Amino acid sequence: MNSYPDTSDQDSDDSTRDRPDQSEELGKPCAPDPEDCDSKAIAKVRCRAVGIDAQADFNKEYQPPLDAAEETYNAARRKYRETRAEVACTVRDLKHDISCLIKRIRCLIKQEHVVECLDEAFNCVTYELDECDKRTPELDCCFDDDCDGLTLEQVTQRIGEYKVKLEAAKGRFNWLAGEPARLKERVEKAAAEVKAVEDALKADPAVTDPKKLYVQAIVAWYHLQIIWGYFTTVSKFIDALCEALTCWRDAVVTVSRLVRCQAELECYKKAKDQECERLKLHTVDEILVVYERLCGHKYHDDCGHGHGPCDDDDDSDKPCDDDDKPDPDDDDYDPYPGPNKPNRYGDRDRDDDRRRREDERNWRRRGSAD
């Protein structure tokens, strides 16, 4: 059997018909290699489709919030700029007012060392508050979507890690998007604190605790110092907002590609397991099929039975030539080979049988000489 299909004309001679590369000489396309039709090649196409479907499902879930974030980004930076400009004058006036109130309250405390001790306590507590704010971790926006050489377990682990980063970036963006509203609330709260200190100064001094009032005043002053939060300028807020959105976007893109890779690897693993099971169940059949593919065109006769090198053009190596048949004229010729061969003349012993055969050969030779 040939390893390639016979595409030659029926009238062509046998030497041309039996050549496996006749399709190239006739200008016809070569038949595909058998490897292109095995389970691995087909599984590759199928698993790519599975990966694309998995990626599409992921995008359906994660892409809409990201699309909405684009509009949120534009609205948030515009709103923050407007809010900042709106409250800037108010914050300046409040800082001036609270500074004046603190000076007035200090005058009510006769002992200077009490004021100094209150200031020291204030510094200790506000330092701890500043440390609390610094605990907010920086965003980790380093992603790698190359899964070449990675195992299924490694890809799955990377997806889990990146999803944590994705949610962190998404949460940071949503938090920043609400900063304009929080800024306005902080200004209103600071204004209320300043007014409360001012009203307390107008109350009866006999029922007013100067130390407590002083602490309330310096706390209101502290809140006005950090009124802008992490952003001393509008541009810093916009940069932070953009960084969070970019990190979120990169995380979605990377995880989307890794999800596709994960689905493909899972499909490949399933296909490999199925192929192994098939080979275990049909080992004999598979060996015969592979034999036909590898060397069936070399050892095959017209009846479909392979019998080795007898099909070759070189007759010198044929084991089934007539020259190799036993010669009756040979002294060692035995017409009945085998351990249980019968005696040619019934009950006569072997020596008599050999002498009679020798006489027969001599008789034939004399007859041929005459």
mmCIF file of C-alpha atoms in Angstrom:
data_model
loop_
_atom_site.group_PDB
_atom_site.id
_atom_site.type_symbol
_atom_site.label_atom_id
_atom_site.label_comp_id
_atom_site.label_asym_id
_atom_site.label_seq_id
_atom_site.Cartn_x
_atom_site.Cartn_y
_atom_site.Cartn_z
ATOM 1 C CA MET A 1 0.000 0.000 0.000
ATOM 2 C CA ASN A 2 1.398 3.442 -0.920
ATOM 3 C CA SER A 3 1.836 6.092 1.734
ATOM 4 C CA TYR A 4 0.194 8.648 -0.581
ATOM 5 C CA PRO A 5 -3.064 8.267 -2.550
ATOM 6 C CA ASP A 6 -2.665 7.204 -6.184
ATOM 7 C CA THR A 7 -3.607 10.285 -8.240
ATOM 8 C CA SER A 8 -2.091 9.123 -11.569
ATOM 9 C CA ASP A 9 -4.079 8.166 -14.691
ATOM 10 C CA GLN A 10 -5.291 4.578 -15.065
ATOM 11 C CA ASP A 11 -3.350 4.123 -18.339
ATOM 12 C CA SER A 12 0.008 5.080 -16.868
ATOM 13 C CA ASP A 13 2.630 2.342 -16.558
ATOM 14 C CA ASP A 14 3.201 0.488 -13.320
ATOM 15 C CA SER A 15 6.523 2.139 -12.572
ATOM 16 C CA THR A 16 4.906 5.562 -12.564
ATOM 17 C CA ARG A 17 1.806 4.440 -10.684
ATOM 18 C CA ASP A 18 3.801 2.906 -7.836
ATOM 19 C CA ARG A 19 5.931 5.962 -7.136
ATOM 20 C CA PRO A 20 4.800 7.788 -3.997
ATOM 21 C CA ASP A 21 5.829 11.197 -5.333
ATOM 22 C CA GLN A 22 3.989 10.959 -8.648
ATOM 23 C CA SER A 23 1.620 13.813 -7.635
ATOM 24 C CA GLU A 24 4.477 16.297 -7.601
ATOM 25 C CA GLU A 25 5.668 15.346 -11.110
ATOM 26 C CA LEU A 26 2.149 15.589 -12.508
ATOM 27 C CA GLY A 27 1.720 19.050 -10.986
ATOM 28 C CA LYS A 28 -1.048 17.976 -8.615
ATOM 29 C CA PRO A 29 -1.183 18.917 -4.920
ATOM 30 C CA CYS A 30 0.472 16.486 -2.568
ATOM 31 C CA ALA A 31 -1.740 14.605 -0.169
ATOM 32 C CA PRO A 32 -1.552 15.914 3.400
ATOM 33 C CA ASP A 33 0.860 14.254 5.768
ATOM 34 C CA PRO A 34 -0.831 11.684 7.994
ATOM 35 C CA GLU A 35 0.318 13.688 11.021
ATOM 36 C CA ASP A 36 -1.999 16.511 9.967
ATOM 37 C CA CYS A 37 -5.006 14.255 10.509
ATOM 38 C CA ASP A 38 -4.111 12.791 13.888
ATOM 39 C CA SER A 39 -5.859 13.634 17.131
ATOM 40 C CA LYS A 40 -3.257 16.208 18.176
ATOM 41 C CA ALA A 41 -3.728 18.362 15.075
ATOM 42 C CA ILE A 42 -7.508 18.314 15.360
ATOM 43 C CA ALA A 43 -7.398 18.925 19.111
ATOM 44 C CA LYS A 44 -5.248 21.987 18.488
ATOM 45 C CA VAL A 45 -7.965 23.564 16.364
ATOM 46 C CA ARG A 46 -10.701 22.565 18.789
ATOM 47 C CA CYS A 47 -8.836 23.836 21.828
ATOM 48 C CA ARG A 48 -8.158 27.176 20.188
ATOM 49 C CA ALA A 49 -11.887 27.586 19.710
ATOM 50 C CA VAL A 50 -12.480 26.609 23.347
ATOM 51 C CA GLY A 51 -9.956 29.238 24.433
ATOM 52 C CA ILE A 52 -11.620 31.934 22.338
ATOM 53 C CA ASP A 53 -15.017 31.093 23.851
ATOM 54 C CA ALA A 54 -13.604 31.245 27.389
ATOM 55 C CA GLN A 55 -12.006 34.602 26.669
ATOM 56 C CA ALA A 56 -15.273 35.907 25.243
ATOM 57 C CA ASP A 57 -17.160 34.828 28.379
ATOM 58 C CA PHE A 58 -14.611 36.603 30.568
ATOM 59 C CA ASN A 59 -14.860 39.775 28.502
ATOM 60 C CA LYS A 60 -18.646 39.755 28.749
ATOM 61 C CA GLU A 61 -18.337 39.901 32.529
ATOM 62 C CA TYR A 62 -15.421 42.288 32.981
ATOM 63 C CA GLN A 63 -15.571 44.579 29.961
ATOM 64 C CA PRO A 64 -18.865 46.464 30.642
ATOM 65 C CA PRO A 65 -17.697 47.891 34.017
ATOM 66 C CA LEU A 66 -14.464 48.957 32.360
ATOM 67 C CA ASP A 67 -16.358 50.665 29.547
ATOM 68 C CA ALA A 68 -18.483 52.517 32.097
ATOM 69 C CA ALA A 69 -15.309 53.552 33.952
ATOM 70 C CA GLU A 70 -14.206 55.556 30.927
ATOM 71 C CA GLU A 71 -17.160 57.896 31.295
ATOM 72 C CA THR A 72 -16.731 57.925 35.068
ATOM 73 C CA TYR A 73 -13.121 58.994 34.636
ATOM 74 C CA ASN A 74 -14.052 61.983 32.494
ATOM 75 C CA ALA A 75 -16.843 62.999 34.870
ATOM 76 C CA ALA A 76 -14.739 62.573 38.035
ATOM 77 C CA ARG A 77 -11.820 64.722 36.957
ATOM 78 C CA ARG A 78 -14.193 67.431 35.735
ATOM 79 C CA LYS A 79 -16.191 67.322 38.959
ATOM 80 C CA TYR A 80 -13.082 67.383 41.150
ATOM 81 C CA ARG A 81 -11.729 70.449 39.411
ATOM 82 C CA GLU A 82 -15.054 72.265 39.808
ATOM 83 C CA THR A 83 -15.400 71.275 43.494
ATOM 84 C CA ARG A 84 -11.851 72.268 44.247
ATOM 85 C CA ALA A 85 -12.356 75.703 42.725
ATOM 86 C CA GLU A 86 -15.663 76.081 44.568
ATOM 87 C CA VAL A 87 -14.333 75.358 48.068
ATOM 88 C CA ALA A 88 -10.857 76.881 47.740
ATOM 89 C CA CYS A 89 -11.903 80.287 49.073
ATOM 90 C CA THR A 90 -13.953 78.734 51.864
ATOM 91 C CA VAL A 91 -10.996 76.623 53.002
ATOM 92 C CA ARG A 92 -8.711 79.664 53.008
ATOM 93 C CA ASP A 93 -11.139 81.634 55.158
ATOM 94 C CA LEU A 94 -11.648 78.738 57.566
ATOM 95 C CA LYS A 95 -7.896 78.365 58.069
ATOM 96 C CA HIS A 96 -7.632 82.059 58.887
ATOM 97 C CA ASP A 97 -10.568 81.924 61.298
ATOM 98 C CA ILE A 98 -9.340 78.867 63.204
ATOM 99 C CA SER A 99 -5.850 80.354 63.606
ATOM 100 C CA CYS A 100 -7.383 83.440 65.245
ATOM 101 C CA LEU A 101 -9.556 81.312 67.508
ATOM 102 C CA ILE A 102 -6.567 79.248 68.656
ATOM 103 C CA LYS A 103 -4.721 82.423 69.687
ATOM 104 C CA ARG A 104 -7.714 83.594 71.693
ATOM 105 C CA ILE A 105 -8.062 80.247 73.483
ATOM 106 C CA ARG A 106 -4.368 80.146 74.370
ATOM 107 C CA CYS A 107 -4.894 83.375 76.238
ATOM 108 C CA LEU A 108 -7.514 81.676 78.407
ATOM 109 C CA ILE A 109 -4.957 79.099 79.575
ATOM 110 C CA LYS A 110 -2.758 80.898 82.111
ATOM 111 C CA GLN A 111 -0.076 78.227 82.369
ATOM 112 C CA GLU A 112 2.159 77.967 79.306
ATOM 113 C CA HIS A 113 3.420 74.488 80.150
ATOM 114 C CA VAL A 114 -0.168 73.202 79.892
ATOM 115 C CA VAL A 115 -0.374 74.480 76.317
ATOM 116 C CA GLU A 116 2.992 72.940 75.502
ATOM 117 C CA CYS A 117 1.918 69.589 76.922
ATOM 118 C CA LEU A 118 -1.352 69.701 74.979
ATOM 119 C CA ASP A 119 0.627 70.449 71.801
ATOM 120 C CA GLU A 120 2.910 67.484 72.461
ATOM 121 C CA ALA A 121 -0.048 65.173 72.957
ATOM 122 C CA PHE A 122 -1.587 66.549 69.754
ATOM 123 C CA ASN A 123 1.608 65.799 67.814
ATOM 124 C CA CYS A 124 1.728 62.219 69.112
ATOM 125 C CA VAL A 125 -1.850 61.445 68.144
ATOM 126 C CA THR A 126 -1.747 63.132 64.736
ATOM 127 C CA TYR A 127 1.479 61.254 63.951
ATOM 128 C CA GLU A 128 -0.370 57.987 64.520
ATOM 129 C CA LEU A 129 -3.210 59.235 62.321
ATOM 130 C CA ASP A 130 -0.760 60.033 59.530
ATOM 131 C CA GLU A 131 0.727 56.546 59.850
ATOM 132 C CA CYS A 132 -2.754 55.075 59.499
ATOM 133 C CA ASP A 133 -3.235 56.875 56.209
ATOM 134 C CA LYS A 134 0.146 55.632 54.938
ATOM 135 C CA ARG A 135 -0.978 52.017 55.325
ATOM 136 C CA THR A 136 -2.872 52.228 52.040
ATOM 137 C CA PRO A 137 -0.782 49.995 49.743
ATOM 138 C CA GLU A 138 0.483 51.127 46.387
ATOM 139 C CA LEU A 139 -1.081 49.532 43.333
ATOM 140 C CA ASP A 140 0.871 46.677 41.782
ATOM 141 C CA CYS A 141 0.353 47.066 38.061
ATOM 142 C CA CYS A 142 2.981 44.647 36.732
ATOM 143 C CA PHE A 143 1.388 41.990 34.509
ATOM 144 C CA ASP A 144 2.698 39.285 32.177
ATOM 145 C CA ASP A 145 0.353 37.631 29.695
ATOM 146 C CA ASP A 146 2.968 35.313 28.154
ATOM 147 C CA CYS A 147 2.011 31.754 29.042
ATOM 148 C CA ASP A 148 4.483 29.948 26.781
ATOM 149 C CA GLY A 149 6.152 27.174 28.705
ATOM 150 C CA LEU A 150 3.798 27.480 31.671
ATOM 151 C CA THR A 151 1.836 24.554 33.031
ATOM 152 C CA LEU A 152 -1.896 24.631 33.639
ATOM 153 C CA GLU A 153 -1.284 24.980 37.379
ATOM 154 C CA GLN A 154 1.063 27.932 36.869
ATOM 155 C CA VAL A 155 -1.383 29.735 34.585
ATOM 156 C CA THR A 156 -4.219 29.170 37.055
ATOM 157 C CA GLN A 157 -2.112 30.537 39.901
ATOM 158 C CA ARG A 158 -1.164 33.607 37.880
ATOM 159 C CA ILE A 159 -4.806 34.288 37.037
ATOM 160 C CA GLY A 160 -5.692 34.176 40.730
ATOM 161 C CA GLU A 161 -2.926 36.638 41.609
ATOM 162 C CA TYR A 162 -3.844 39.030 38.817
ATOM 163 C CA LYS A 163 -7.510 38.984 39.715
ATOM 164 C CA VAL A 164 -6.565 40.245 43.168
ATOM 165 C CA LYS A 165 -4.639 43.099 41.538
ATOM 166 C CA LEU A 166 -7.572 43.729 39.213
ATOM 167 C CA GLU A 167 -10.016 44.115 42.068
ATOM 168 C CA ALA A 168 -7.573 46.359 43.951
ATOM 169 C CA ALA A 169 -7.198 48.681 40.964
ATOM 170 C CA LYS A 170 -10.947 48.676 40.373
ATOM 171 C CA GLY A 171 -11.610 49.492 44.030
ATOM 172 C CA ARG A 172 -9.044 52.297 44.027
ATOM 173 C CA PHE A 173 -10.568 53.838 40.916
ATOM 174 C CA ASN A 174 -14.091 53.736 42.310
ATOM 175 C CA TRP A 175 -12.859 55.262 45.558
ATOM 176 C CA LEU A 176 -11.096 58.087 43.709
ATOM 177 C CA ALA A 177 -14.171 58.694 41.583
ATOM 178 C CA GLY A 178 -16.030 59.574 44.780
ATOM 179 C CA GLU A 179 -13.357 62.033 45.954
ATOM 180 C CA PRO A 180 -15.165 65.194 44.702
ATOM 181 C CA ALA A 181 -18.181 64.420 46.885
ATOM 182 C CA ARG A 182 -16.012 63.523 49.877
ATOM 183 C CA LEU A 183 -14.027 66.741 49.492
ATOM 184 C CA LYS A 184 -17.171 68.782 49.713
ATOM 185 C CA GLU A 185 -18.265 66.846 52.804
ATOM 186 C CA ARG A 186 -14.898 67.417 54.495
ATOM 187 C CA VAL A 187 -15.113 71.163 53.908
ATOM 188 C CA GLU A 188 -18.620 71.280 55.369
ATOM 189 C CA LYS A 189 -17.492 69.255 58.392
ATOM 190 C CA ALA A 190 -14.478 71.522 58.950
ATOM 191 C CA ALA A 191 -16.690 74.601 58.737
ATOM 192 C CA ALA A 192 -18.991 73.109 61.381
ATOM 193 C CA GLU A 193 -16.013 72.410 63.671
ATOM 194 C CA VAL A 194 -14.744 75.986 63.348
ATOM 195 C CA LYS A 195 -18.219 77.355 64.079
ATOM 196 C CA ALA A 196 -18.522 75.087 67.144
ATOM 197 C CA VAL A 197 -15.273 76.489 68.561
ATOM 198 C CA GLU A 198 -16.414 80.021 67.835
ATOM 199 C CA ASP A 199 -19.755 79.435 69.565
ATOM 200 C CA ALA A 200 -18.026 77.897 72.583
ATOM 201 C CA LEU A 201 -15.939 81.042 73.026
ATOM 202 C CA LYS A 202 -19.121 83.080 73.170
ATOM 203 C CA ALA A 203 -20.527 80.909 75.965
ATOM 204 C CA ASP A 204 -20.138 81.561 79.698
ATOM 205 C CA PRO A 205 -16.426 81.186 80.625
ATOM 206 C CA ALA A 206 -17.421 79.655 83.958
ATOM 207 C CA VAL A 207 -18.781 76.543 82.241
ATOM 208 C CA THR A 208 -16.124 76.328 79.523
ATOM 209 C CA ASP A 209 -13.114 74.028 79.808
ATOM 210 C CA PRO A 210 -10.195 75.915 78.176
ATOM 211 C CA LYS A 211 -8.077 72.781 77.661
ATOM 212 C CA LYS A 212 -10.863 70.922 75.890
ATOM 213 C CA LEU A 213 -11.743 73.952 73.791
ATOM 214 C CA TYR A 214 -8.091 74.365 72.833
ATOM 215 C CA VAL A 215 -7.875 70.737 71.735
ATOM 216 C CA GLN A 216 -11.075 71.105 69.681
ATOM 217 C CA ALA A 217 -9.595 74.127 67.977
ATOM 218 C CA ILE A 218 -6.268 72.520 67.053
ATOM 219 C CA VAL A 219 -8.089 69.399 65.802
ATOM 220 C CA ALA A 220 -10.235 71.601 63.553
ATOM 221 C CA TRP A 221 -7.022 73.258 62.363
ATOM 222 C CA TYR A 222 -5.534 69.795 61.668
ATOM 223 C CA HIS A 223 -8.564 68.786 59.611
ATOM 224 C CA LEU A 224 -8.180 71.908 57.502
ATOM 225 C CA GLN A 225 -4.497 71.103 56.907
ATOM 226 C CA ILE A 226 -5.376 67.724 55.412
ATOM 227 C CA ILE A 227 -8.550 68.921 53.707
ATOM 228 C CA TRP A 228 -7.200 68.041 50.233
ATOM 229 C CA GLY A 229 -6.344 64.497 51.259
ATOM 230 C CA TYR A 230 -3.546 62.952 49.218
ATOM 231 C CA PHE A 231 -3.788 65.548 46.479
ATOM 232 C CA THR A 232 -2.194 68.934 46.989
ATOM 233 C CA THR A 233 -3.080 69.894 43.418
ATOM 234 C CA VAL A 234 -5.749 69.003 40.899
ATOM 235 C CA SER A 235 -3.191 67.429 38.586
ATOM 236 C CA LYS A 236 -2.111 64.940 41.253
ATOM 237 C CA PHE A 237 -5.674 63.764 41.653
ATOM 238 C CA ILE A 238 -6.090 63.313 37.906
ATOM 239 C CA ASP A 239 -2.800 61.397 37.719
ATOM 240 C CA ALA A 240 -3.891 59.059 40.502
ATOM 241 C CA LEU A 241 -7.275 58.518 38.862
ATOM 242 C CA CYS A 242 -5.626 57.757 35.525
ATOM 243 C CA GLU A 243 -3.147 55.363 37.135
ATOM 244 C CA ALA A 244 -5.928 53.358 38.764
ATOM 245 C CA LEU A 245 -7.928 53.161 35.543
ATOM 246 C CA THR A 246 -4.883 52.137 33.512
ATOM 247 C CA CYS A 247 -3.968 49.463 36.046
ATOM 248 C CA TRP A 248 -7.515 48.149 36.006
ATOM 249 C CA ARG A 249 -7.560 48.071 32.213
ATOM 250 C CA ASP A 250 -4.199 46.274 31.958
ATOM 251 C CA ALA A 251 -5.347 43.716 34.508
ATOM 252 C CA VAL A 252 -8.503 42.946 32.528
ATOM 253 C CA VAL A 253 -6.587 42.600 29.262
ATOM 254 C CA THR A 254 -3.937 40.359 30.797
ATOM 255 C CA VAL A 255 -6.328 38.106 32.690
ATOM 256 C CA SER A 256 -8.487 37.832 29.581
ATOM 257 C CA ARG A 257 -5.556 36.429 27.611
ATOM 258 C CA LEU A 258 -4.535 34.131 30.435
ATOM 259 C CA VAL A 259 -8.084 32.798 30.721
ATOM 260 C CA ARG A 260 -7.922 31.865 27.046
ATOM 261 C CA CYS A 261 -4.579 30.138 27.621
ATOM 262 C CA GLN A 262 -5.981 28.333 30.657
ATOM 263 C CA ALA A 263 -8.961 27.033 28.696
ATOM 264 C CA GLU A 264 -6.698 25.817 25.883
ATOM 265 C CA LEU A 265 -4.412 23.984 28.301
ATOM 266 C CA GLU A 266 -7.391 22.355 30.002
ATOM 267 C CA CYS A 267 -8.678 21.271 26.596
ATOM 268 C CA TYR A 268 -5.278 19.882 25.599
ATOM 269 C CA LYS A 269 -5.098 17.926 28.826
ATOM 270 C CA LYS A 270 -8.555 16.486 28.280
ATOM 271 C CA ALA A 271 -7.712 15.564 24.679
ATOM 272 C CA LYS A 272 -4.476 13.905 25.768
ATOM 273 C CA ASP A 273 -6.289 11.876 28.400
ATOM 274 C CA GLN A 274 -8.848 10.759 25.834
ATOM 275 C CA GLU A 275 -6.118 9.812 23.364
ATOM 276 C CA CYS A 276 -4.278 7.792 26.006
ATOM 277 C CA GLU A 277 -7.480 5.964 26.864
ATOM 278 C CA ARG A 278 -8.093 5.231 23.179
ATOM 279 C CA LEU A 279 -4.585 3.825 22.751
ATOM 280 C CA LYS A 280 -5.028 1.601 25.774
ATOM 281 C CA LEU A 281 -8.292 0.191 24.427
ATOM 282 C CA HIS A 282 -7.136 -0.216 20.795
ATOM 283 C CA THR A 283 -3.401 -0.829 21.068
ATOM 284 C CA VAL A 284 -3.299 -3.617 18.456
ATOM 285 C CA ASP A 285 -5.329 -1.693 15.903
ATOM 286 C CA GLU A 286 -3.196 1.402 16.367
ATOM 287 C CA ILE A 287 0.038 -0.527 15.829
ATOM 288 C CA LEU A 288 -1.290 -1.964 12.575
ATOM 289 C CA VAL A 289 -2.436 1.445 11.365
ATOM 290 C CA VAL A 290 0.939 2.981 12.148
ATOM 291 C CA TYR A 291 2.632 0.072 10.373
ATOM 292 C CA GLU A 292 0.613 0.724 7.225
ATOM 293 C CA ARG A 293 1.455 4.410 7.399
ATOM 294 C CA LEU A 294 5.184 3.888 7.896
ATOM 295 C CA CYS A 295 6.052 0.927 5.662
ATOM 296 C CA GLY A 296 2.907 -0.524 4.152
ATOM 297 C CA HIS A 297 3.901 0.783 0.687
ATOM 298 C CA LYS A 298 7.149 -1.223 0.873
ATOM 299 C CA TYR A 299 5.812 -4.628 1.899
ATOM 300 C CA HIS A 300 2.465 -5.260 0.266
ATOM 301 C CA ASP A 301 1.175 -7.504 -2.560
ATOM 302 C CA ASP A 302 -1.881 -7.287 -4.798
ATOM 303 C CA CYS A 303 -3.910 -9.404 -2.399
ATOM 304 C CA GLY A 304 -3.346 -7.074 0.484
ATOM 305 C CA HIS A 305 -0.950 -9.391 2.348
ATOM 306 C CA GLY A 306 2.446 -8.016 3.198
ATOM 307 C CA HIS A 307 5.243 -10.574 2.802
ATOM 308 C CA GLY A 308 8.518 -8.722 3.078
ATOM 309 C CA PRO A 309 11.227 -8.158 0.499
ATOM 310 C CA CYS A 310 9.724 -10.526 -2.142
ATOM 311 C CA ASP A 311 8.089 -7.382 -3.599
ATOM 312 C CA ASP A 312 11.418 -5.705 -4.351
ATOM 313 C CA ASP A 313 12.770 -5.491 -7.900
ATOM 314 C CA ASP A 314 16.075 -7.065 -6.867
ATOM 315 C CA ASP A 315 15.636 -10.864 -7.309
ATOM 316 C CA SER A 316 18.916 -11.707 -5.647
ATOM 317 C CA ASP A 317 17.440 -11.361 -2.168
ATOM 318 C CA LYS A 318 14.221 -13.258 -2.757
ATOM 319 C CA PRO A 319 14.025 -16.186 -0.331
ATOM 320 C CA CYS A 320 11.268 -17.877 -2.340
ATOM 321 C CA ASP A 321 13.201 -18.380 -5.658
ATOM 322 C CA ASP A 322 13.135 -21.828 -7.326
ATOM 323 C CA ASP A 323 16.937 -22.046 -6.958
ATOM 324 C CA ASP A 324 16.451 -22.377 -3.242
ATOM 325 C CA LYS A 325 14.156 -25.414 -3.569
ATOM 326 C CA PRO A 326 15.577 -28.882 -2.572
ATOM 327 C CA ASP A 327 17.187 -30.878 -5.473
ATOM 328 C CA PRO A 328 15.955 -34.486 -5.838
ATOM 329 C CA ASP A 329 19.395 -35.410 -7.235
ATOM 330 C CA ASP A 330 21.119 -34.275 -4.088
ATOM 331 C CA ASP A 331 22.473 -37.086 -1.905
ATOM 332 C CA ASP A 332 20.873 -35.476 1.106
ATOM 333 C CA TYR A 333 17.516 -34.956 -0.597
ATOM 334 C CA ASP A 334 14.632 -35.959 1.587
ATOM 335 C CA PRO A 335 11.149 -35.718 0.064
ATOM 336 C CA TYR A 336 9.559 -36.091 3.476
ATOM 337 C CA PRO A 337 11.170 -33.592 5.841
ATOM 338 C CA GLY A 338 10.121 -33.492 9.459
ATOM 339 C CA PRO A 339 10.618 -35.488 12.644
ATOM 340 C CA ASN A 340 7.759 -37.931 11.885
ATOM 341 C CA LYS A 341 8.362 -38.399 8.140
ATOM 342 C CA PRO A 342 6.897 -41.654 6.688
ATOM 343 C CA ASN A 343 8.988 -44.375 5.018
ATOM 344 C CA ARG A 344 8.540 -44.205 1.257
ATOM 345 C CA TYR A 345 8.428 -48.022 0.862
ATOM 346 C CA GLY A 346 6.356 -49.034 3.788
ATOM 347 C CA ASP A 347 8.228 -51.208 6.301
ATOM 348 C CA ARG A 348 11.660 -51.120 4.614
ATOM 349 C CA ASP A 349 14.356 -49.486 6.595
ATOM 350 C CA ARG A 350 15.988 -46.169 5.661
ATOM 351 C CA ASP A 351 19.175 -47.647 4.147
ATOM 352 C CA ASP A 352 17.219 -49.767 1.666
ATOM 353 C CA ASP A 353 15.185 -46.749 0.735
ATOM 354 C CA ARG A 354 18.330 -44.658 0.109
ATOM 355 C CA ARG A 355 19.937 -47.380 -2.065
ATOM 356 C CA ARG A 356 16.796 -47.714 -4.137
ATOM 357 C CA ARG A 357 16.674 -43.931 -4.711
ATOM 358 C CA GLU A 358 20.363 -44.022 -5.772
ATOM 359 C CA ASP A 359 19.583 -46.798 -8.277
ATOM 360 C CA GLU A 360 16.695 -44.746 -9.657
ATOM 361 C CA ARG A 361 18.937 -41.717 -10.205
ATOM 362 C CA ASN A 362 21.551 -43.837 -11.993
ATOM 363 C CA TRP A 363 18.845 -45.284 -14.219
ATOM 364 C CA ARG A 364 17.604 -41.821 -15.137
ATOM 365 C CA ARG A 365 21.097 -40.679 -15.950
ATOM 366 C CA ARG A 366 21.769 -43.597 -18.291
ATOM 367 C CA GLY A 367 18.469 -43.032 -19.988
ATOM 368 C CA SER A 368 19.266 -39.384 -20.606
ATOM 369 C CA ALA A 369 22.744 -40.294 -21.917
ATOM 370 C CA ASP A 370 21.253 -42.707 -24.497
#
